[in-house]
Coordinates of N, CA and C in Angstrom, one line a residue:
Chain A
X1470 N 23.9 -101.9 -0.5 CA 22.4 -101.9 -0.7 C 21.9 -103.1 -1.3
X1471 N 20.5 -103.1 -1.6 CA 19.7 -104.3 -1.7 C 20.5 -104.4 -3.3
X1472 N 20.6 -106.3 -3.7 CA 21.5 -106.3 -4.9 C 20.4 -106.9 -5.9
X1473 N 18.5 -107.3 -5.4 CA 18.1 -107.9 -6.6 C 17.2 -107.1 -7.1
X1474 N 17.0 -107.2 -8.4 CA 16.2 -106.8 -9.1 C 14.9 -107.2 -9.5
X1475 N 13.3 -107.1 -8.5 CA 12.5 -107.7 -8.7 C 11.4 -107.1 -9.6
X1476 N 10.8 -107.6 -10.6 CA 9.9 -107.1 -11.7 C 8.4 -107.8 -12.0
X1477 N 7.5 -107.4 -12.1 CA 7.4 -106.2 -12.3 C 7.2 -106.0 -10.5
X1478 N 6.4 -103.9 -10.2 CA 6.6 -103.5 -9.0 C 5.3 -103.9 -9.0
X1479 N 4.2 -104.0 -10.0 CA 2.8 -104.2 -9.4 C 2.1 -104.9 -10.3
X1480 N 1.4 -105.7 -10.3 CA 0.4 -106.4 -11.4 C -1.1 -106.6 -11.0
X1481 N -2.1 -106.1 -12.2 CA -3.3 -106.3 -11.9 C -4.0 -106.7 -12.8
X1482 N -4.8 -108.1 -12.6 CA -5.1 -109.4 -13.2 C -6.3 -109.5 -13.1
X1483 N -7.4 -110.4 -14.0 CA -8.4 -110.7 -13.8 C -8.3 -112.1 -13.1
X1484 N -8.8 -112.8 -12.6 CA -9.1 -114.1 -11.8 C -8.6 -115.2 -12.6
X1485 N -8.1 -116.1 -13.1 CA -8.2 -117.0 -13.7 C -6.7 -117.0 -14.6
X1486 N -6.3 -115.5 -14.4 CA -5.2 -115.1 -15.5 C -4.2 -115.7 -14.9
X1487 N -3.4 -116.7 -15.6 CA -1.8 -116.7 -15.2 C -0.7 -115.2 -14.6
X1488 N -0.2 -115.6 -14.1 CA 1.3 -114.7 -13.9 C 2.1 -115.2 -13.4
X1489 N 3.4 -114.3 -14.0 CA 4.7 -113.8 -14.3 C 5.8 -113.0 -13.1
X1490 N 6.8 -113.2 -12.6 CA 7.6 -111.9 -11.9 C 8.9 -113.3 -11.8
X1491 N 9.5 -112.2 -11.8 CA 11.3 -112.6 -11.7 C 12.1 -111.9 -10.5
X1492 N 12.8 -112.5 -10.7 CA 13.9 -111.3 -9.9 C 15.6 -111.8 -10.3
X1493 N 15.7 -110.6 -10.6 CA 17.4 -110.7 -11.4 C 18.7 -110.0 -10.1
X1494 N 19.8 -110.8 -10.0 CA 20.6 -110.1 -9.8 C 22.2 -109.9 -10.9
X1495 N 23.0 -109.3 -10.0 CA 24.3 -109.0 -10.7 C 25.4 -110.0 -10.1
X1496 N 24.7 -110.8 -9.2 CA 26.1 -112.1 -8.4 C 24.9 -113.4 -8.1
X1497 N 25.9 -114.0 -8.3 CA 25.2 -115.7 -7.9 C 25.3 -115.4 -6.8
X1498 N 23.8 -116.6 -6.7 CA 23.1 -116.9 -5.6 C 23.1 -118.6 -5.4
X1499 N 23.4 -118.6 -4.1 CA 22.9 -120.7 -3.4 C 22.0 -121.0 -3.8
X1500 N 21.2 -120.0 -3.0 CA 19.7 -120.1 -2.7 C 18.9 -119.2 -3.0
X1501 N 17.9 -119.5 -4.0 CA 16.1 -118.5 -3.7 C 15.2 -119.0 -3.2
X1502 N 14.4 -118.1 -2.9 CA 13.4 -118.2 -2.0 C 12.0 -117.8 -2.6
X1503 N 10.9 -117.9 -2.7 CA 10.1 -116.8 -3.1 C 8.9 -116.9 -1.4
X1504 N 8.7 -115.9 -1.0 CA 7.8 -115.7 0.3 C 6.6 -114.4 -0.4
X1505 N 5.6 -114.9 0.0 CA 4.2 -114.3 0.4 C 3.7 -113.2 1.8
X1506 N 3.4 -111.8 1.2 CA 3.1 -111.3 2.6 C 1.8 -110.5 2.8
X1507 N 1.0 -111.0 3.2 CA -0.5 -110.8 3.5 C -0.4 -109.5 4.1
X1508 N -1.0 -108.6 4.0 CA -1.7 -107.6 4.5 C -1.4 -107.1 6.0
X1509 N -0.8 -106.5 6.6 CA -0.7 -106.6 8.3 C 0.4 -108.1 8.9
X1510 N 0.7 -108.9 7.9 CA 1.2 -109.9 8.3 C 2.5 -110.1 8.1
X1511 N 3.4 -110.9 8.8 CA 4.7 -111.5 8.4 C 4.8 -111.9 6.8
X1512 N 5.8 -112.1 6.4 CA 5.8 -112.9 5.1 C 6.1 -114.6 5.5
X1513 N 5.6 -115.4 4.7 CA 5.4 -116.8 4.4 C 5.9 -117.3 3.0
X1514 N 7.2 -118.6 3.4 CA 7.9 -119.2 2.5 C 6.8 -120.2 1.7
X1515 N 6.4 -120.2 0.4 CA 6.3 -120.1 -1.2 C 6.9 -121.7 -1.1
X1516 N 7.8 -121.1 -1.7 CA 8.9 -122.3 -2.6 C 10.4 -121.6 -2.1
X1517 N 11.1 -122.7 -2.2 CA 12.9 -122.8 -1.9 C 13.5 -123.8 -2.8
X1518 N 14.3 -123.1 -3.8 CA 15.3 -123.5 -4.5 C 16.4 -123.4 -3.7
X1519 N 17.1 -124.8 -3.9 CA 18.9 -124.6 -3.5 C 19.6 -125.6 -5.1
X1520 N 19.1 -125.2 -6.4 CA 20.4 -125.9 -7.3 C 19.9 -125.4 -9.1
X1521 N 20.8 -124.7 -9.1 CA 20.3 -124.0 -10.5 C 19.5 -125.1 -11.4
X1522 N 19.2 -124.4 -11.9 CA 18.2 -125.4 -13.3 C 16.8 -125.8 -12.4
X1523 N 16.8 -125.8 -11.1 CA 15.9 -126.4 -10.0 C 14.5 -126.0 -10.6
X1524 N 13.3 -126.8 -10.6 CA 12.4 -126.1 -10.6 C 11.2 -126.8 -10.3
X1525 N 10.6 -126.0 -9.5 CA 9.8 -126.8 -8.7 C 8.6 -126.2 -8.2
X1526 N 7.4 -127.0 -7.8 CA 6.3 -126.7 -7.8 C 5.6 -126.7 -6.1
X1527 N 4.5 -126.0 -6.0 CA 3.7 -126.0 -4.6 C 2.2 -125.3 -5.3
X1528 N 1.3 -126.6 -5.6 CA 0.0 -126.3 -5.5 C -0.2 -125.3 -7.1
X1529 N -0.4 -124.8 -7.3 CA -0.8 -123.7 -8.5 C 0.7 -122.6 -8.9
X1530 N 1.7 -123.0 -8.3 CA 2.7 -121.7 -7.9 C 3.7 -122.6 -8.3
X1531 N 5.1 -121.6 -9.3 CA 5.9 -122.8 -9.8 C 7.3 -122.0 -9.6
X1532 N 8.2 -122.5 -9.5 CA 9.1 -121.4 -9.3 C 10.4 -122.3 -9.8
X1533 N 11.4 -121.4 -10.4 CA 13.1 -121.9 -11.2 C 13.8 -121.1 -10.7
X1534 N 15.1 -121.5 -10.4 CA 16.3 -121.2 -10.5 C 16.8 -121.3 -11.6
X1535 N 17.7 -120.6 -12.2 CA 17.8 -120.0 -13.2 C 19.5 -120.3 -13.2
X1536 N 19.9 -120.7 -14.7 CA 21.0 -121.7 -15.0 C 22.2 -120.8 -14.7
X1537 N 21.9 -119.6 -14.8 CA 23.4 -118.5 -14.6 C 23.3 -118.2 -13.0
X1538 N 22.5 -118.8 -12.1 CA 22.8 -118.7 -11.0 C 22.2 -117.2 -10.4
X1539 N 22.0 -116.1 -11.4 CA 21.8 -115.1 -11.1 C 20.4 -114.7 -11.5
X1540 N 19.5 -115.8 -11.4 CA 18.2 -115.2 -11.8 C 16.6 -116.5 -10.8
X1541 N 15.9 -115.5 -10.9 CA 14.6 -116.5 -10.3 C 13.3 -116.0 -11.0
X1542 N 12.5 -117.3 -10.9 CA 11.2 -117.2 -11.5 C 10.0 -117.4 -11.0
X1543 N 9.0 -116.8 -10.8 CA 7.8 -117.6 -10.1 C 6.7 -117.6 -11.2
X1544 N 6.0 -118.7 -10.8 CA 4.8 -118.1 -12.0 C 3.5 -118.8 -11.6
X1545 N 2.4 -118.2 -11.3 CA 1.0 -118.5 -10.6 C 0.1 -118.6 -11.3
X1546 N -0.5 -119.8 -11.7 CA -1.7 -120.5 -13.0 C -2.9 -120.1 -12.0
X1547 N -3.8 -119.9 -13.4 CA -5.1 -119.8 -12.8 C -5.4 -118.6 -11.2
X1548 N -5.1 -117.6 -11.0 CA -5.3 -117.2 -9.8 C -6.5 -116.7 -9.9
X1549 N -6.3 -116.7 -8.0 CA -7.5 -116.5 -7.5 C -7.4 -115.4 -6.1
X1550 N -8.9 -115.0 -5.6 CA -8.5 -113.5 -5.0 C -8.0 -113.9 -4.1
X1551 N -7.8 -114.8 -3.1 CA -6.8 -115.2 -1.9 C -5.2 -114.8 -2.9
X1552 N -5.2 -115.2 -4.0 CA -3.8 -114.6 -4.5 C -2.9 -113.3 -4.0
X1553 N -3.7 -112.6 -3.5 CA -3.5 -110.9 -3.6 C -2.5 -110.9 -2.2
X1554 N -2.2 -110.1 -2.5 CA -0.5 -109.6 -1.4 C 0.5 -109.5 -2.2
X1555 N 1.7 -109.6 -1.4 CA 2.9 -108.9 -2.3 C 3.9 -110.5 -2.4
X1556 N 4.3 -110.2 -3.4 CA 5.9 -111.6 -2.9 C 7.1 -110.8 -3.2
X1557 N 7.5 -111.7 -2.7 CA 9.2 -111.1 -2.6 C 10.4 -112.5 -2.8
X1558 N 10.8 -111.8 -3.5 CA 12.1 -113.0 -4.1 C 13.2 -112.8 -2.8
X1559 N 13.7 -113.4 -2.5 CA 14.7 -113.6 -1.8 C 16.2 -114.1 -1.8
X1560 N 18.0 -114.0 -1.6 CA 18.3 -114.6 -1.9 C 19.8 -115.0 -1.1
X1561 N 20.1 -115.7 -1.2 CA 21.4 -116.1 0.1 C 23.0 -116.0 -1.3
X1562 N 23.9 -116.1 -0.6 CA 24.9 -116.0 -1.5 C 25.9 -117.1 -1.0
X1563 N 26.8 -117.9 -1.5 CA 27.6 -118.9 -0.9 C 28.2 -118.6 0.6
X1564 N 28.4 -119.4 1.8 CA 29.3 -118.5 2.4 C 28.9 -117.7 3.3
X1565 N 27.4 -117.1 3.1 CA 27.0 -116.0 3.4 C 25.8 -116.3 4.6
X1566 N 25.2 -115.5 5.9 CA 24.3 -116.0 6.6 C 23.2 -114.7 6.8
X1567 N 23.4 -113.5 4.9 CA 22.4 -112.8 5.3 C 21.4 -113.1 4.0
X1568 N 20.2 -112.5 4.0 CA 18.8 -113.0 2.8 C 18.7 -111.9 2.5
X1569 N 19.0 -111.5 1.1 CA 18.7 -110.3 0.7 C 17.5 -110.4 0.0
X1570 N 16.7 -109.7 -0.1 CA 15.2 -109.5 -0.2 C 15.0 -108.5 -1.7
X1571 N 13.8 -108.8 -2.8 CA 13.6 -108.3 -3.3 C 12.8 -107.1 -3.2
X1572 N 12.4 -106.3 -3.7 CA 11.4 -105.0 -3.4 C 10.1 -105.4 -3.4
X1573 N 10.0 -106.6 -4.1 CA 8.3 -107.2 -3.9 C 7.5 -107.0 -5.1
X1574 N 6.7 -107.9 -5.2 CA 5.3 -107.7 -6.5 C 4.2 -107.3 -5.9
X1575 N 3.8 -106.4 -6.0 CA 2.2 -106.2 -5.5 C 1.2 -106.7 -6.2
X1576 N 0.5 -108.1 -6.1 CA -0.5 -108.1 -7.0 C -1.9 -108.4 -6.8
X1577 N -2.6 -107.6 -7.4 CA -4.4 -107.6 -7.5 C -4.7 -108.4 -8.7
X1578 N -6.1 -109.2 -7.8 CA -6.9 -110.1 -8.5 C -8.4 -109.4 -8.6
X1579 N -8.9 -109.1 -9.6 CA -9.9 -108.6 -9.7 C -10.7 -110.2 -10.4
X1580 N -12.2 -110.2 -9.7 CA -12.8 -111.2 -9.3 C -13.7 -111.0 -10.8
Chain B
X11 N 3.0 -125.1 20.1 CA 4.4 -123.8 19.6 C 3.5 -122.4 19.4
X12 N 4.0 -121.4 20.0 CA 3.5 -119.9 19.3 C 4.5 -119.8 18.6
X13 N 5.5 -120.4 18.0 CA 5.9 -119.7 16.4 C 6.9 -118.5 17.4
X14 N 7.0 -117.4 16.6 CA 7.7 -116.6 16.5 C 7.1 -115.3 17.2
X15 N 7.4 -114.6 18.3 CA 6.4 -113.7 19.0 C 7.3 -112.4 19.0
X16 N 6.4 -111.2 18.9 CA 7.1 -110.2 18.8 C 6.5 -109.2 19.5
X17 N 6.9 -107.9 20.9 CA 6.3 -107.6 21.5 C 7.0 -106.2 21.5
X18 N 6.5 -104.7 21.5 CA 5.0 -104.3 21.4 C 4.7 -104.9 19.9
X19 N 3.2 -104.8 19.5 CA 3.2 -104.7 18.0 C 2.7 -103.4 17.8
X20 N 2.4 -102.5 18.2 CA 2.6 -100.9 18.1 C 3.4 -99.8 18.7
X21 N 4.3 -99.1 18.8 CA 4.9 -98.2 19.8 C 5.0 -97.0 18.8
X22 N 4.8 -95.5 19.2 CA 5.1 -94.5 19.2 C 6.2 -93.9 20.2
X23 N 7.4 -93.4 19.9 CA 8.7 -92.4 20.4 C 8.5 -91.2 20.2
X24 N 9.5 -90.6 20.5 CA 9.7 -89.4 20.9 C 11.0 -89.4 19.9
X25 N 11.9 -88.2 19.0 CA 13.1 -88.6 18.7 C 13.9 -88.8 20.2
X26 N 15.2 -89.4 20.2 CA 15.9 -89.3 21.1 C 15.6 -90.5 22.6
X27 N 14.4 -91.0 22.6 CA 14.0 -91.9 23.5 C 14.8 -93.4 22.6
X28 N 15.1 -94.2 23.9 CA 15.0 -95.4 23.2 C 14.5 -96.9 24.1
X29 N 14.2 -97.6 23.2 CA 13.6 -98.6 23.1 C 13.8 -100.1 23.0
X30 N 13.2 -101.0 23.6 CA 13.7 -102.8 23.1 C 12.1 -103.2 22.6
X31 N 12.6 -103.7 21.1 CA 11.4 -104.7 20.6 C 12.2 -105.8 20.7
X32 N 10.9 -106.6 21.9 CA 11.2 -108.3 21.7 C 10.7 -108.9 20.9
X33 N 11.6 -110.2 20.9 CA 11.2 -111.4 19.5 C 12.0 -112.8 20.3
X34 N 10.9 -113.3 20.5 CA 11.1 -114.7 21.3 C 10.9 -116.1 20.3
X35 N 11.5 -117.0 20.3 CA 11.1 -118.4 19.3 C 10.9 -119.4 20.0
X36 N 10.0 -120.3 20.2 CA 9.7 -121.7 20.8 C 10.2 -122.8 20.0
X37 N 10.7 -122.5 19.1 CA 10.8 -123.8 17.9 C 12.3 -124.3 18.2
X38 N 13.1 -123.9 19.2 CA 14.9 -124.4 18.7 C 15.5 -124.0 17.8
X39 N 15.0 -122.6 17.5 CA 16.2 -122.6 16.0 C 17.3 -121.3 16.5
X40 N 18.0 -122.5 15.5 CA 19.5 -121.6 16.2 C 19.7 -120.2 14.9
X41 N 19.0 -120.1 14.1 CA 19.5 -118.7 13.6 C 17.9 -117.7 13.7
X42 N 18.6 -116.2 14.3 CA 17.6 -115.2 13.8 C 18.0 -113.9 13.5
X43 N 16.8 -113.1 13.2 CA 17.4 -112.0 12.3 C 16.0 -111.2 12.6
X44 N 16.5 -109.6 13.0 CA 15.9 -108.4 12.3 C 15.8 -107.7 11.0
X45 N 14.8 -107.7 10.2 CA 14.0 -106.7 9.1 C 13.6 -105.8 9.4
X46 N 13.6 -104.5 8.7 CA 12.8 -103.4 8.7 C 12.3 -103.4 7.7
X47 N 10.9 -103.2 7.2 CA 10.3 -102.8 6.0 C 9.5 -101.8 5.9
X48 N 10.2 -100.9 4.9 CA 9.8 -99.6 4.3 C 8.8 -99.6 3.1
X49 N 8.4 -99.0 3.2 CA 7.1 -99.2 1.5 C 8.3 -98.9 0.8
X50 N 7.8 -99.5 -0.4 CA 8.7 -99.9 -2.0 C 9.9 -100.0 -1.4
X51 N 10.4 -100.7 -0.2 CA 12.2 -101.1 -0.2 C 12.0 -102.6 -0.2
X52 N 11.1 -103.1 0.4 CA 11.3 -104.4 0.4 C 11.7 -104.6 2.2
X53 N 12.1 -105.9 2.3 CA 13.2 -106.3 3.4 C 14.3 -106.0 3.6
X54 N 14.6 -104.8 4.7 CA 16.3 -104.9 4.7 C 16.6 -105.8 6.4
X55 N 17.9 -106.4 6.1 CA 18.3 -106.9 7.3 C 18.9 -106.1 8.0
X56 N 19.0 -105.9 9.1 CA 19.4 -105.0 10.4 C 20.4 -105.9 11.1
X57 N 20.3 -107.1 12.2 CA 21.0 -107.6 12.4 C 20.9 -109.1 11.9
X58 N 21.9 -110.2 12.4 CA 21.4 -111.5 12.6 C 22.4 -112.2 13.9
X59 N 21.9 -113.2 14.1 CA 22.1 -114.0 14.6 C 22.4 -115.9 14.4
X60 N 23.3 -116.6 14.4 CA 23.8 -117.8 14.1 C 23.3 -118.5 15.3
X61 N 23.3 -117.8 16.3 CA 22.9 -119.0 17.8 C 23.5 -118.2 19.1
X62 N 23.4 -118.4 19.8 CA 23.5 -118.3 21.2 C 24.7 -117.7 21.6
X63 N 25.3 -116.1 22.1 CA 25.9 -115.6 22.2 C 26.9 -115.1 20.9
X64 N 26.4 -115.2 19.3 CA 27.0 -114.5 18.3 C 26.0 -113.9 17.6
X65 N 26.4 -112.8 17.4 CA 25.4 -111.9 16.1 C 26.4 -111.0 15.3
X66 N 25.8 -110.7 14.4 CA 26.3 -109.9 13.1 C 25.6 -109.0 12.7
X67 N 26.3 -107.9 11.9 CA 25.3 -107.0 11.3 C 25.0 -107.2 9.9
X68 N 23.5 -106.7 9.7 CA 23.1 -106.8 8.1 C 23.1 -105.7 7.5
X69 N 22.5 -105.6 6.8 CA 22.5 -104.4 5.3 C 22.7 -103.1 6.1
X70 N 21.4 -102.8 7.1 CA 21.5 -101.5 7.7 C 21.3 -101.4 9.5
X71 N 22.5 -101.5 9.8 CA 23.0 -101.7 11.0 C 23.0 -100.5 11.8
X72 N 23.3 -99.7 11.5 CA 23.0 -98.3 12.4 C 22.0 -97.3 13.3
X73 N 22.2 -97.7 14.2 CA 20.9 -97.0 15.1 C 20.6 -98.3 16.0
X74 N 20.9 -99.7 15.9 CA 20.7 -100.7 16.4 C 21.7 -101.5 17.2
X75 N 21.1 -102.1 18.3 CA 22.1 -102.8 18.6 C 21.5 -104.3 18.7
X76 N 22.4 -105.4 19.2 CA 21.0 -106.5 19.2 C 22.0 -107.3 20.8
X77 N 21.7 -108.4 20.9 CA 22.4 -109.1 21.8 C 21.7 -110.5 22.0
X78 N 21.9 -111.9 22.3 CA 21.7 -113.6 22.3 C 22.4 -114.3 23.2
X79 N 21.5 -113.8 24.6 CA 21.7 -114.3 25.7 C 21.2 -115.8 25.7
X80 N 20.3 -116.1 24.8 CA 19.6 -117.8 25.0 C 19.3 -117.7 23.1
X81 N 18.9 -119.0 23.0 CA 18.6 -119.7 22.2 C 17.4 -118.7 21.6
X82 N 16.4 -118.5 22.8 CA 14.7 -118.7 22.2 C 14.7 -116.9 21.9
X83 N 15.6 -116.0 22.7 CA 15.4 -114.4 22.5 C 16.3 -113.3 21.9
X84 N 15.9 -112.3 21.0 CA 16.8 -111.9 19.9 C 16.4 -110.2 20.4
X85 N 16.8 -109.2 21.3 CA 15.8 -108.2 21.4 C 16.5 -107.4 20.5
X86 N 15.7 -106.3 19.9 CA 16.9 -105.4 19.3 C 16.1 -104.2 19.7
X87 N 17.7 -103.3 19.7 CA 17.7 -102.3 21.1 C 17.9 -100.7 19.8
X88 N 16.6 -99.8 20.3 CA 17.2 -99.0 19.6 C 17.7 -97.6 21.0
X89 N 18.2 -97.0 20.3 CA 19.8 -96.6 21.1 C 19.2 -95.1 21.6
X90 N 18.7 -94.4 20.4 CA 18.3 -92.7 20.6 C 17.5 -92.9 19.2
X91 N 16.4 -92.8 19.1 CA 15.3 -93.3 18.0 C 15.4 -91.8 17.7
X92 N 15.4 -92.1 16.3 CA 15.3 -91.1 15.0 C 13.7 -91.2 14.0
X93 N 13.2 -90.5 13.4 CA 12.5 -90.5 12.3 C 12.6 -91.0 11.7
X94 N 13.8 -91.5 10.8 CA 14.2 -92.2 10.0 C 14.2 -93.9 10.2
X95 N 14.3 -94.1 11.9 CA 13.7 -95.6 12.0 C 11.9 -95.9 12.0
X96 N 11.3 -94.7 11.9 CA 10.1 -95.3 11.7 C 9.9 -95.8 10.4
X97 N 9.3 -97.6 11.1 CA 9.1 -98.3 10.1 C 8.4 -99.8 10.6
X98 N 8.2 -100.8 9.8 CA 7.6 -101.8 10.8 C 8.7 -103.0 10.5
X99 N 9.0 -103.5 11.6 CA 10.1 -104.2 12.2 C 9.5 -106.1 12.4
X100 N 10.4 -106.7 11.6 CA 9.6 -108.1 11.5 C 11.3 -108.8 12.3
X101 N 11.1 -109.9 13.1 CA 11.9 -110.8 13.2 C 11.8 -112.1 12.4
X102 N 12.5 -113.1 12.5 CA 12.5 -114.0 11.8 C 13.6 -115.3 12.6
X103 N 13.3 -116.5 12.6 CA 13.9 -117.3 12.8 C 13.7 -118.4 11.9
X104 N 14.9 -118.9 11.9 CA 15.3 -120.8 11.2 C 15.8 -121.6 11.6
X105 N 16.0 -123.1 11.0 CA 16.8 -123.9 12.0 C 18.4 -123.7 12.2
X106 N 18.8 -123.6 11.2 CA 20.0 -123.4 11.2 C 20.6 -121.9 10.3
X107 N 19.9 -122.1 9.4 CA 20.7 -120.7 8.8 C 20.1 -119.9 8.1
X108 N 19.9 -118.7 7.0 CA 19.2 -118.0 6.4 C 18.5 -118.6 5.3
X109 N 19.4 -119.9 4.6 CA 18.9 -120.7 3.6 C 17.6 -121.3 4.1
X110 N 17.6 -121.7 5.2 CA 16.3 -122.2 5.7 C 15.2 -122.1 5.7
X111 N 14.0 -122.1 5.6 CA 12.8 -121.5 6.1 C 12.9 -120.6 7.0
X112 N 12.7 -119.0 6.8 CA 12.6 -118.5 7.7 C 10.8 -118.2 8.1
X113 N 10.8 -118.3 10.0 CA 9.6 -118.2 10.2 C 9.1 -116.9 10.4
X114 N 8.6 -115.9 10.4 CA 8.5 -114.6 11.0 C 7.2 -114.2 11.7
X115 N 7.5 -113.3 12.3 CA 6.8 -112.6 13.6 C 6.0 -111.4 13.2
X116 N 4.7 -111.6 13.8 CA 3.8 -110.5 13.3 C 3.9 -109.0 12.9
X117 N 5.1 -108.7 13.6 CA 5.9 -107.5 13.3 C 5.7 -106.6 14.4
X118 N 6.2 -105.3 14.3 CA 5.9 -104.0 15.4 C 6.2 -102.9 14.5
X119 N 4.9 -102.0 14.8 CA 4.7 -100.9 13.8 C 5.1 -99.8 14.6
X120 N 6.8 -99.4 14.3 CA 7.4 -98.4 14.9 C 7.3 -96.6 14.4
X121 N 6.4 -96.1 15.0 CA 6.6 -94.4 14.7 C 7.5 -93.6 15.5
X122 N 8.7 -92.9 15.0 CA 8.9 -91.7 15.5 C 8.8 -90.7 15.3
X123 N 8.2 -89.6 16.7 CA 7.8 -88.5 16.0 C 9.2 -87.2 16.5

């Protein structure tokens, strides 16, 4: 079964508010991923970490790999209502050529 | 480039009927992979594929089959459609492997009744 732990399952923000979501597992990971998925649409790649401590940025959205290998971070300054959809942490394992996927954040931006 | 195409994007079954959703890529990437997504599960993998005549199974392999006659086409075949496969079905391709960017396809919103 799916092995990450993504938190929270839903967040609802006023506009301008910062946020928060992680995703934990129980085994190291190569790679995280964090992807975006719009309403009726595919999901779209965010940010890609490939090296613990990694942390790195795209536009308002900031995202870490996490020193134990077994953790990820995202965190979204200032949002805005294009913000809204779900994300999903993602994660590859050494060795390995499948992505295991988190359960997702659902988040609302109230304007 | 159309990216990642995926054809029906709606089908309704019968149990017991079965079915091919295609998923074609213009881009050259040698890895792809079937998703099914369930409300509150997230993505699970179904199959994948590394490139051109190899595939693998993922998380939840049963009820499917797949096959990677070329580069650009990934169909996945369901066998005797259950209730339990209703769900919406995304493909996904990358250049080389899962670490990659994966690109995905508008999906197909599978019901069985």
């Amino acid at each position: 079964g799916q092995q990450l732990n993504q938190s929270p399952q839903s967040m609802f923000i006023q506009e301008g508010e910062d946020v928060s979501m992680n995703c934990t597992s129980s085994s190291i990971f190569n790679t995280w991923l964090w992807y975006k998925q719009d309403p009726g649409e595919g999901p779209v790649l965010l940010i890609a970490l490939y090296k613990a401590g990694e942390l790195t940025s795209n536009g308002r959205l900031t995202a870490q790999f996490g020193i134990t290998r077994k953790d990820s971070f995202l965190n979204i300054s200032a949002s805005i209502p294009s913000d809204v959809g779900i994300y999903f942490c993602a994660g590859r394992k050494g060795g390995s050529e499948k992505l295991v996927f988190g359960k997702g954040t659902k988040l609302t931006v109230n304007p | 480039n159309a990216g990642v195409t995926q054809t029906p994007k709606f089908q309704v079954l019968k149990t017991g009927q079965s079915m091919t959703l295609q998923c074609a890529q213009d881009m050259n990437h040698e890895y792809m992979s079937w998703y099914r997504q369930d409300p509150g599960m997230g993505l699970r993998l179904i199959h994948y594929s590394v490139g051109a005549g190899i595939t693998d199974q993922g998380e939840v392999p049963n009820g499917y089959n797949v096959s990677r006659s070329t580069t650009e086409d990934f169909p996945l075949r369901l066998l005797s459609a259950a209730p339990s496969q209703t769900s919406v079905y995304f493909c996904a391709s990358s250049y080389t492997s899962a670490g990659d960017e994966q690109f995905f396809g508008p999906g197909t919103r599978l019901t069985v009744l």
